[in-house]
Short mmCIF file of C-alpha atoms and ligand atoms in Angstrom, two decimals:
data_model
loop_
_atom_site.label_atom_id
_atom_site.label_comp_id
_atom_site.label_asym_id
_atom_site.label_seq_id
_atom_site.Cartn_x
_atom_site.Cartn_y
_atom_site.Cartn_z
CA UNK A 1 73.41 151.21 88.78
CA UNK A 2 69.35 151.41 89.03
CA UNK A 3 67.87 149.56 91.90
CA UNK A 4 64.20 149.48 92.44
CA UNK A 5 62.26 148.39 95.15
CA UNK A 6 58.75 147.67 95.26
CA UNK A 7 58.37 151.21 93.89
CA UNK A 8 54.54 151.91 93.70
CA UNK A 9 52.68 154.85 92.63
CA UNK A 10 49.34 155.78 93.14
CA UNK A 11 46.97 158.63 91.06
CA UNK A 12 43.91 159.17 93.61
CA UNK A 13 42.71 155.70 94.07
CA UNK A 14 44.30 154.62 91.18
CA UNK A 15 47.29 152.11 91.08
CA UNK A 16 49.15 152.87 88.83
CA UNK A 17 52.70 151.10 89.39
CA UNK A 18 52.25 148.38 91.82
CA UNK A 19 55.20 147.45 93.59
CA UNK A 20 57.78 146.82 91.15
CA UNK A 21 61.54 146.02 91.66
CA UNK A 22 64.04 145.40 88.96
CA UNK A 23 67.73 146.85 88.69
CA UNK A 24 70.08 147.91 86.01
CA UNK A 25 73.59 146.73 86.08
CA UNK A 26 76.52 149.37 84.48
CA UNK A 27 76.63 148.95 81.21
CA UNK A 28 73.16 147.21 80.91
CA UNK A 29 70.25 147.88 78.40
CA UNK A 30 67.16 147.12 80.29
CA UNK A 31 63.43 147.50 78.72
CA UNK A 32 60.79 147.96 79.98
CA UNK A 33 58.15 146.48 78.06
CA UNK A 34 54.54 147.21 78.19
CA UNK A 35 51.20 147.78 76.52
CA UNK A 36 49.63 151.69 77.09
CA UNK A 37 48.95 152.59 80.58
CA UNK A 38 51.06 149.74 81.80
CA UNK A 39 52.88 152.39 83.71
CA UNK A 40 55.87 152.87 82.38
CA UNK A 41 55.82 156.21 81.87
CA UNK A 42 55.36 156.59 85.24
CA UNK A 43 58.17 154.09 86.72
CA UNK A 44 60.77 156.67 84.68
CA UNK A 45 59.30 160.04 85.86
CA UNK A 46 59.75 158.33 89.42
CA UNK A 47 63.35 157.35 88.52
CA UNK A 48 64.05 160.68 87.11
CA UNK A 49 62.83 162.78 90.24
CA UNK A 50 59.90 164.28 88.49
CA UNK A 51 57.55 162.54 90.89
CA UNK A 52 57.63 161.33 94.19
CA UNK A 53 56.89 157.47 94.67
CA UNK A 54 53.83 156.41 96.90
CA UNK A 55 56.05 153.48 98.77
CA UNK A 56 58.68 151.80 98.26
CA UNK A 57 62.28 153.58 96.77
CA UNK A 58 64.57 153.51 94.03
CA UNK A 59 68.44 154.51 93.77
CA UNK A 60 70.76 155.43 90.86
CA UNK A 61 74.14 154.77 91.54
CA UNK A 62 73.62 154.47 95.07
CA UNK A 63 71.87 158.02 95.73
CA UNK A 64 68.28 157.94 96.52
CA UNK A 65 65.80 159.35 93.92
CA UNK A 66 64.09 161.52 95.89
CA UNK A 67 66.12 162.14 98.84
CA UNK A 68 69.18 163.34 96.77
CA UNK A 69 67.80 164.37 93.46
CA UNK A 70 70.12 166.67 92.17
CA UNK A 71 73.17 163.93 92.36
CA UNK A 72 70.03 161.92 90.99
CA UNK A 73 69.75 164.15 87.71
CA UNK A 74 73.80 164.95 87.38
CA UNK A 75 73.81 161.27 87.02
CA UNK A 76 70.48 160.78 84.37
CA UNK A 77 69.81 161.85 80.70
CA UNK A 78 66.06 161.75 80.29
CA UNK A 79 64.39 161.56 77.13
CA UNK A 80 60.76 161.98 77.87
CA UNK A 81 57.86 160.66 76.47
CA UNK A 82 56.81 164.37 75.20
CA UNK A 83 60.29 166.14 74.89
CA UNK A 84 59.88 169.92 75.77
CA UNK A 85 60.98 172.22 72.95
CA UNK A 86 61.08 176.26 72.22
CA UNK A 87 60.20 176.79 68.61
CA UNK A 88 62.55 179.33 68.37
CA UNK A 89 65.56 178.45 69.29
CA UNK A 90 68.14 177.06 67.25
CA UNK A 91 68.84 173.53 66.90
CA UNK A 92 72.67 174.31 68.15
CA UNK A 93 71.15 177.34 70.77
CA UNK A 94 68.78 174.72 72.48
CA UNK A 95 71.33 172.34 73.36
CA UNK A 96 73.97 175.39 74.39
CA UNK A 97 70.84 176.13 76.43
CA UNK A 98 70.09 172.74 78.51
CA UNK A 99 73.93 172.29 78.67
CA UNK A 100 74.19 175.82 80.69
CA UNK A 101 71.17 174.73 82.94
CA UNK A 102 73.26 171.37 83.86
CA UNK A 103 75.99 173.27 84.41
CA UNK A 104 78.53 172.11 81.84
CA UNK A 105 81.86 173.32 81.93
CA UNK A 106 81.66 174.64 78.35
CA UNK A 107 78.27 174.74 76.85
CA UNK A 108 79.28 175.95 73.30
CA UNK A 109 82.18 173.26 72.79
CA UNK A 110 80.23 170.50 74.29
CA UNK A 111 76.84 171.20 72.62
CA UNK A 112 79.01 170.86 69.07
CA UNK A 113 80.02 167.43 70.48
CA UNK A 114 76.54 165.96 71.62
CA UNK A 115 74.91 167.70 68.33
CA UNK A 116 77.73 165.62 66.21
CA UNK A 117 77.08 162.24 68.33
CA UNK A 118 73.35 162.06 67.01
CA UNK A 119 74.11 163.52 63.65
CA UNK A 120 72.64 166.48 63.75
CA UNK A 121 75.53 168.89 62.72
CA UNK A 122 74.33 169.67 60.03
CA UNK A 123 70.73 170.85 61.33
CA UNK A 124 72.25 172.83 63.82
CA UNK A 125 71.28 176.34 62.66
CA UNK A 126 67.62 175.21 61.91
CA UNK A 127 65.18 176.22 63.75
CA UNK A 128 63.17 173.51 65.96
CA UNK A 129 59.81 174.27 65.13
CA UNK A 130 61.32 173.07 61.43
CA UNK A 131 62.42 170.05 62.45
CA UNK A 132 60.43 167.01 61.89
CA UNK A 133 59.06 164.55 64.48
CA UNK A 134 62.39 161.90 64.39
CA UNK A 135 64.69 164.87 64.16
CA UNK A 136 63.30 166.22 66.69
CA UNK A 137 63.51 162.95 68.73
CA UNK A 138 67.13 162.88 67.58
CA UNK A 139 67.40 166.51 69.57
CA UNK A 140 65.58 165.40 72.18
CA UNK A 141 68.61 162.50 72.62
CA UNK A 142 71.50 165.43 72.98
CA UNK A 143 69.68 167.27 75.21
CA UNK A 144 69.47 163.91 77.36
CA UNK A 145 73.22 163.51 76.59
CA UNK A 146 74.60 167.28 76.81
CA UNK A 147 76.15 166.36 80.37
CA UNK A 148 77.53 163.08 79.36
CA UNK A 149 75.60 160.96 82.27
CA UNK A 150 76.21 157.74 82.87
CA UNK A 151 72.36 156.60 82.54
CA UNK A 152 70.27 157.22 80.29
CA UNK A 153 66.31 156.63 80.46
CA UNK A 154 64.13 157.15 77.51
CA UNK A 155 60.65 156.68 77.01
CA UNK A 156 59.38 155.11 74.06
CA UNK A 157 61.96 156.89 71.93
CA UNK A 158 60.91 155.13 69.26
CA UNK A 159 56.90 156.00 69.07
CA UNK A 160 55.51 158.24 66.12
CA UNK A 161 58.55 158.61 64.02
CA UNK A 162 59.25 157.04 60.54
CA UNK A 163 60.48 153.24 59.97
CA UNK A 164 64.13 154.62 58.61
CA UNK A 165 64.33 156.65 61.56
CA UNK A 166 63.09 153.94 64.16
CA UNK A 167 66.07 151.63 63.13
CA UNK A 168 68.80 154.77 63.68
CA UNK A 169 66.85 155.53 66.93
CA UNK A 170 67.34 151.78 67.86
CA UNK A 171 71.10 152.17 66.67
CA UNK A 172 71.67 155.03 68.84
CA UNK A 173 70.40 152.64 71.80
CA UNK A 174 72.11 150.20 71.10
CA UNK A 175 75.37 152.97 70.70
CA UNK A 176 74.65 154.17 73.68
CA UNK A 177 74.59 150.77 75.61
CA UNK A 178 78.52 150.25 75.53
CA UNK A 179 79.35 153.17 77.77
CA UNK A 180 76.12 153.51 79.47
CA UNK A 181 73.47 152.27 81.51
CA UNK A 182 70.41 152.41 79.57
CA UNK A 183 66.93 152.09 80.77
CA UNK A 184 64.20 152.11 77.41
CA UNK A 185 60.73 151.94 77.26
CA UNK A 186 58.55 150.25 74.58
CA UNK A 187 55.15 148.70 73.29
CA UNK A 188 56.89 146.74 70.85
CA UNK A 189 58.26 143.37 71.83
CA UNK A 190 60.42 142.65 68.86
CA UNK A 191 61.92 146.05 69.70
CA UNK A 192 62.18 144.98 73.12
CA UNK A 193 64.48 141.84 71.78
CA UNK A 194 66.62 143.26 69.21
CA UNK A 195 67.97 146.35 71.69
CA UNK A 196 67.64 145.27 75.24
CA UNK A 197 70.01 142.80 77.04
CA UNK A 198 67.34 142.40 79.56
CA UNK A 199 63.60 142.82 79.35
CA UNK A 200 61.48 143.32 82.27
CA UNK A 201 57.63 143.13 81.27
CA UNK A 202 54.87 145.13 82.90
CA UNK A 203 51.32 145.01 82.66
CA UNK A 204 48.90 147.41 84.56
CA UNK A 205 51.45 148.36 87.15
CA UNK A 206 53.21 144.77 87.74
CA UNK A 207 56.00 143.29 86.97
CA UNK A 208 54.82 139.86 84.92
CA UNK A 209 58.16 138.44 83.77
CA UNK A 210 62.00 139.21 83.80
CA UNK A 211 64.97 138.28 82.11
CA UNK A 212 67.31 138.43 79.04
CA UNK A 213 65.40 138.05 76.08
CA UNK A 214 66.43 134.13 75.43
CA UNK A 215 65.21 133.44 79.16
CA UNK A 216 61.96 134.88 78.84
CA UNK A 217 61.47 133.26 75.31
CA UNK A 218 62.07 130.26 76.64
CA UNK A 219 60.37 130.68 79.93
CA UNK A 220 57.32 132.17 78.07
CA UNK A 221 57.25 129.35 75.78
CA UNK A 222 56.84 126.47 78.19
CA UNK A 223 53.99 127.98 78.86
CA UNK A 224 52.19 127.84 75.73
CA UNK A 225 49.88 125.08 74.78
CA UNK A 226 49.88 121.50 73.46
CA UNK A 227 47.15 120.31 70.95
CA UNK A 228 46.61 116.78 71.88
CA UNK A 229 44.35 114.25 69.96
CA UNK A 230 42.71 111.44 71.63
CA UNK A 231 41.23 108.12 69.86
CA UNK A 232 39.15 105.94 71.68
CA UNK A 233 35.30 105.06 73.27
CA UNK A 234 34.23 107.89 75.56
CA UNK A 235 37.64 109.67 74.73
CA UNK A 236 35.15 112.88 75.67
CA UNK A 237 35.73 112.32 78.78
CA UNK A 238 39.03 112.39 78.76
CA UNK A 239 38.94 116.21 79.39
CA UNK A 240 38.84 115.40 83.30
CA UNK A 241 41.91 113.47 83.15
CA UNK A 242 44.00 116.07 81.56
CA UNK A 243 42.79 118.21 83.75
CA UNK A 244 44.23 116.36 86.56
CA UNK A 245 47.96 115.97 85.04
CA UNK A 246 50.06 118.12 87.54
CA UNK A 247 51.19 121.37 86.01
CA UNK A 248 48.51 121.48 83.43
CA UNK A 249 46.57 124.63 84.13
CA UNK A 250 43.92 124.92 81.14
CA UNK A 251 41.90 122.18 78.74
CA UNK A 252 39.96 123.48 76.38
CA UNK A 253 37.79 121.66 73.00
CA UNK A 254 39.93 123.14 69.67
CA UNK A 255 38.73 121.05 66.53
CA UNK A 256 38.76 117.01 67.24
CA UNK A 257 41.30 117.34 70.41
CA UNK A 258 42.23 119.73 73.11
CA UNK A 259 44.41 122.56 73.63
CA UNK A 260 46.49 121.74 76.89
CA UNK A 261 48.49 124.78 78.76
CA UNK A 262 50.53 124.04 81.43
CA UNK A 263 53.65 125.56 83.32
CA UNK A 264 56.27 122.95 82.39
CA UNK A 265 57.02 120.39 79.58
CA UNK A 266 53.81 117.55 80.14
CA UNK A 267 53.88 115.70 77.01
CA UNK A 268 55.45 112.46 78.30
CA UNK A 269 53.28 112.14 81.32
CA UNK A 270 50.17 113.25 79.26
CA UNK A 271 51.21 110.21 76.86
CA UNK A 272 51.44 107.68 79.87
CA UNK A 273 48.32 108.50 81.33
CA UNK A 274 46.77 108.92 78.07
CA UNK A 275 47.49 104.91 77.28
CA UNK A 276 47.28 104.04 80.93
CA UNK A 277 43.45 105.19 80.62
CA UNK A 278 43.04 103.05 77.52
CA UNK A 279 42.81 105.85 75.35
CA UNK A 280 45.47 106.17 72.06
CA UNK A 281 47.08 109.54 71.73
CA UNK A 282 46.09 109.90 67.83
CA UNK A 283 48.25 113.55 67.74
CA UNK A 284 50.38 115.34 70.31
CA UNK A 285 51.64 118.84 69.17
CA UNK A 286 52.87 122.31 70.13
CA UNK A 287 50.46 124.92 69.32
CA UNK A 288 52.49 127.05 66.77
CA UNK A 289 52.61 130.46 68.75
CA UNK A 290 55.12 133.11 68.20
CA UNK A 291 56.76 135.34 71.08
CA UNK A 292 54.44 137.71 69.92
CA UNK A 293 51.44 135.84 70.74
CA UNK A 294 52.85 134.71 73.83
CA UNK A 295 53.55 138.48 74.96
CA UNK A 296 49.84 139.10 74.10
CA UNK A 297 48.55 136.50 75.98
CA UNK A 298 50.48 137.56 79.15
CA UNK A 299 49.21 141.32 79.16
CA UNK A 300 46.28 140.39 77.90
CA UNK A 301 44.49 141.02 74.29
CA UNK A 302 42.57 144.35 75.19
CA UNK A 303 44.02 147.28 73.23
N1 ADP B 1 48.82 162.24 85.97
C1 ADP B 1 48.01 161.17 86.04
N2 ADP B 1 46.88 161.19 86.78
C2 ADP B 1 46.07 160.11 86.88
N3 ADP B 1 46.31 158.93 86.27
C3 ADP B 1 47.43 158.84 85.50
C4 ADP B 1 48.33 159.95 85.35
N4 ADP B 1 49.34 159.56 84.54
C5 ADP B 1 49.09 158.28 84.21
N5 ADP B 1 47.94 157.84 84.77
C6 ADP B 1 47.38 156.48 84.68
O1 ADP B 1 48.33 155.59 85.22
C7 ADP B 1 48.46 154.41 84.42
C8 ADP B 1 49.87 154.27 83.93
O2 ADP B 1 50.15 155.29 83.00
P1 ADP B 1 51.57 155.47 82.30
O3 ADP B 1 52.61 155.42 83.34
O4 ADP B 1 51.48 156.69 81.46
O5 ADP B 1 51.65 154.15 81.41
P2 ADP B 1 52.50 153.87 80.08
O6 ADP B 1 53.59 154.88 80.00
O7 ADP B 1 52.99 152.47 80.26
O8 ADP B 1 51.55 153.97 78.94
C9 ADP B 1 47.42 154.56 83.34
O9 ADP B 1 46.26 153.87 83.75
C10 ADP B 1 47.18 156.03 83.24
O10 ADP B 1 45.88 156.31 82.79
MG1 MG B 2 54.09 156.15 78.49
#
């Protein structure tokens, strides 16, 4: 439903999405996942046809973003990261509004239904300027929805609003993902795992890791490291031959052993070599890391 290829985007000399490709099957909630100015913001205005791609091209369902925009935008509800309002409309008059720009058959009857899909029924005489920040998020949501596309892309839908309404917000998603395809944005890994069916993670521009959620824990946690203690004369030296243990990518001092990082599983061959060397392997362990630490570690610590 959204295919990507090796989309880039450059600011000046800046890179700012470097070559990504991921798609989004029907029916699919994919994340993208990403610390600030990982460029994610970016990726969706390119999806959405606000903003023409330096190379590469992306479709949605089958039409070309930029060549055939306006089947491109039938097709996509956008939430944006900053949603555009008018103070003084009505809740019920804004949607009316948006659905008459997107040409809906019958704007009145069909902003009632969207208004009544994210709960907001009730509100729908207020003004907006009264609303607050997650009901305004909520209203941001219909007007993505008013012309019942099939894909929906929001961008961090869930920043800046309250913890009771984060968890509706993440219900809606969820909602949203059995007749849709959805493509969300996020900082927040755990929020990442509980909505998303797949995950693809992006760090300044690139794509660093994809899959569902269980895949990537599991991928992402081979990679974390062993702490291995060595008994034995000169067992100081024993740095070098860890080093030298294929797959093993990192040895580093941590208390009276090493921390080992490697790519795949090297405990056994670690212990053989360990003993082969006349060394004793005193303590072989993971490093206790969660998914959260992992995630950190592969975009890197700076804030
Ligand atoms: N209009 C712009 N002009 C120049 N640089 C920009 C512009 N918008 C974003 N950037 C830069 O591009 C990078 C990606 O930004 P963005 O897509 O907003 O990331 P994210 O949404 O993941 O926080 C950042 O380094 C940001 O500073
Ligand atoms: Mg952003």
């Amino acid at each position: 439903m959204i295919e990507v290829h090796q989309l880039t985007k450059r600011y000046g000399q800046h890179l700012a999405v470097n070559q990504i490709s991921f798609t989004a099957q029907p029916g699919e909630i994919v994340g993208l996942l990403g610390p600030n100015g990982a460029g994610k913001t970016t990726t969706m205005r390119m999806l959405t046809g606000f903003m023409p791609p330096s190379e590469g091209r992306a479709t949605i369902a089958g039409f070309d973003v930029m060549a055939d925009s306006l089947e491109v935008r039938r097709r996509v509800g956008y939430l944006p990261e900053r949603v555009p309002v008018y103070p003084d409309m009505t809740v019920k008059g804004y949607i009316e509004f948006w659905a008459k720009l997107r040409g809906v058959p019958d704007p009145r009857a069909q902003a009632g239904a969207v208004l009544e899909r994210v709960h907001l029924t009730d509100r729908q005489n207020m003004l907006v300027r009264n609303l607050s920040k997650g009901l305004r998020q909520r209203l941001g949501l219909a007007q993505a929805l008013v012309h019942d596309p099939p894909v929906i892309i929001l961008d961090e839908p869930t920043i800046g609003i309250d913890p009771q309404q984060v968890i509706e917000v993440r219900e809606a998603v969820r909602d949203l993902g059995k007749n849709h395809t959805v493509l969300f944005s996020t900082h927040i890994l755990s929020e990442a795992e509980q909505v998303c069916d797949r995950v693809v993670i992006i760090n300044r521009g690139q794509i660093v890791a994809q899959g569902t959620p269980d895949t990537l824990r599991t991928q992402l946690q081979r990679g974390a490291a062993l702490y291995v203690e060595i008994g034995g004369t000169g067992k100081d030296s024993a740095v070098q031959l860890l080093r030298s243990i294929p797959g093993v990518e990192s040895v580093e001092k941590q208390g009276h052993g090493f921390a080992v990082r490697s790519k795949t599983d090297v405990r056994g061959e670690l212990s053989d070599r360990i003993t082969r060397a006349g060394y004793r392997v005193l303590e072989l362990r993971p490093v206790a890391m969660t998914l959260e630490d992992i995630f950190l570690d592969l975009v890197g610590r700076e804030k």
